[in-house]
Amino acid sequence: MSAALDVAAPVTQAPQPVPASAGEQEVRARLAELDGQIITMVLRRAELARYDQSSRRLSGLPASELAWENAVLGRYADALGRQGADIGRALLTLSRLPPPYPSAGRGPSRAE
């Protein structure tokens, strides 16, 4: 199993409070550090979710489970409000496996 699937792996230490005297460069450096941590966690979450979806497919189940996805959206909405649900939807979208086969009804492209 890859490091991204290691659920017990520590995230990084909590960010330190920004002193009132901090300049714009210091604040932006801390924001950039937080962005890097968020990106790392999103990638870890996506890999773990894809592993779960692959396991479900191999077991003959649908890759995603609507009740679980709704619970995820609920957690984000409860913690962050309406925009939190948008974040949850974006995370679910980033974490989806591609379909196992092409959708029915779509013929070859007419881009010629």
Coordinates of C-alpha atoms in Angstrom, one line a residue:
M1 CA 0.0 0.0 0.0
S2 CA 1.3 3.5 -0.8
A3 CA 2.1 6.2 1.7
A4 CA -1.0 8.1 0.6
L5 CA -3.1 5.2 1.7
D6 CA -1.5 5.1 5.2
V7 CA -4.4 6.7 7.1
A8 CA -2.3 6.8 10.3
A9 CA 0.3 9.0 8.6
P10 CA 0.5 12.3 10.4
V11 CA -0.6 15.3 8.5
T12 CA 1.8 18.1 9.2
Q13 CA 1.9 20.1 12.5
A14 CA -0.7 22.7 13.0
P15 CA 0.2 26.1 11.6
Q16 CA 1.6 28.7 14.0
P17 CA -0.5 31.8 14.7
V18 CA 0.5 34.8 12.7
P19 CA 1.7 37.6 14.9
A20 CA -0.1 41.0 14.5
S21 CA 3.2 42.5 13.4
A22 CA 3.6 40.0 10.5
G23 CA 4.2 41.6 7.1
E24 CA 2.4 40.8 3.9
Q25 CA 5.3 38.5 2.7
E26 CA 5.1 36.4 5.9
V27 CA 1.3 36.1 5.8
R28 CA 1.5 35.0 2.1
A29 CA 4.3 32.6 2.8
R30 CA 2.1 30.9 5.5
L31 CA -0.8 30.9 3.1
A32 CA 1.3 29.2 0.5
E33 CA 2.4 26.6 3.1
L34 CA -1.2 25.9 4.0
D35 CA -2.1 25.6 0.3
G36 CA 0.6 23.0 -0.1
Q37 CA -0.7 21.1 2.9
I38 CA -4.2 21.2 1.5
I39 CA -3.1 20.0 -1.9
T40 CA -1.2 17.1 -0.3
M41 CA -4.2 16.1 1.7
V42 CA -6.5 16.3 -1.3
L43 CA -4.2 14.0 -3.3
R44 CA -4.0 11.6 -0.4
R45 CA -7.8 11.6 0.0
A46 CA -8.3 11.1 -3.8
E47 CA -5.9 8.1 -3.8
L48 CA -7.6 6.5 -0.8
A49 CA -11.0 7.1 -2.3
R50 CA -9.9 5.5 -5.6
Y51 CA -8.5 2.5 -3.7
D52 CA -11.9 2.1 -2.0
Q53 CA -13.8 2.4 -5.3
S54 CA -11.5 -0.1 -7.0
S55 CA -12.1 -2.6 -4.1
R56 CA -15.9 -2.1 -4.4
R57 CA -15.7 -2.7 -8.2
L58 CA -13.7 -5.9 -7.7
S59 CA -16.3 -7.0 -5.2
G60 CA -19.0 -6.5 -7.9
L61 CA -20.4 -3.4 -6.2
P62 CA -20.9 0.0 -7.7
A63 CA -17.7 2.1 -7.3
S64 CA -19.5 4.8 -5.4
E65 CA -22.1 4.7 -2.7
L66 CA -24.6 7.5 -2.8
A67 CA -25.3 7.4 1.0
W68 CA -21.6 7.7 1.8
E69 CA -21.2 10.6 -0.7
N70 CA -24.2 12.4 0.8
A71 CA -22.7 12.0 4.3
V72 CA -19.4 13.5 3.0
L73 CA -21.3 16.5 1.6
G74 CA -23.2 16.8 4.9
R75 CA -20.0 16.9 6.9
Y76 CA -18.5 19.7 4.8
A77 CA -21.8 21.7 4.8
D78 CA -22.2 21.3 8.5
A79 CA -18.6 22.5 9.2
L80 CA -18.3 25.2 6.4
G81 CA -21.8 26.1 5.3
R82 CA -23.0 26.2 1.7
Q83 CA -19.6 26.7 0.2
G84 CA -18.4 23.7 2.2
A85 CA -20.8 21.5 0.3
D86 CA -19.2 22.9 -2.9
I87 CA -15.8 21.9 -1.6
G88 CA -17.1 18.5 -0.7
R89 CA -18.5 18.1 -4.3
A90 CA -15.2 19.1 -5.8
L91 CA -13.3 16.6 -3.6
L92 CA -15.7 13.8 -4.6
T93 CA -15.3 14.7 -8.3
L94 CA -11.5 14.8 -8.0
S95 CA -11.6 11.4 -6.3
R96 CA -13.7 9.5 -8.8
L97 CA -12.4 6.6 -10.9
P98 CA -13.0 6.9 -14.6
P99 CA -15.9 4.7 -15.7
P100 CA -15.0 1.1 -16.4
Y101 CA -16.2 1.3 -19.9
P102 CA -17.4 4.0 -22.3
S103 CA -21.0 5.3 -21.9
A104 CA -23.6 3.8 -24.2
G105 CA -25.0 5.9 -26.9
R106 CA -21.9 7.9 -27.7
G107 CA -20.6 7.1 -31.1
P108 CA -17.2 8.0 -32.6
S109 CA -16.2 11.6 -32.6
R110 CA -17.0 13.7 -35.6
A111 CA -13.9 15.9 -35.3
E112 CA -12.6 14.9 -38.7

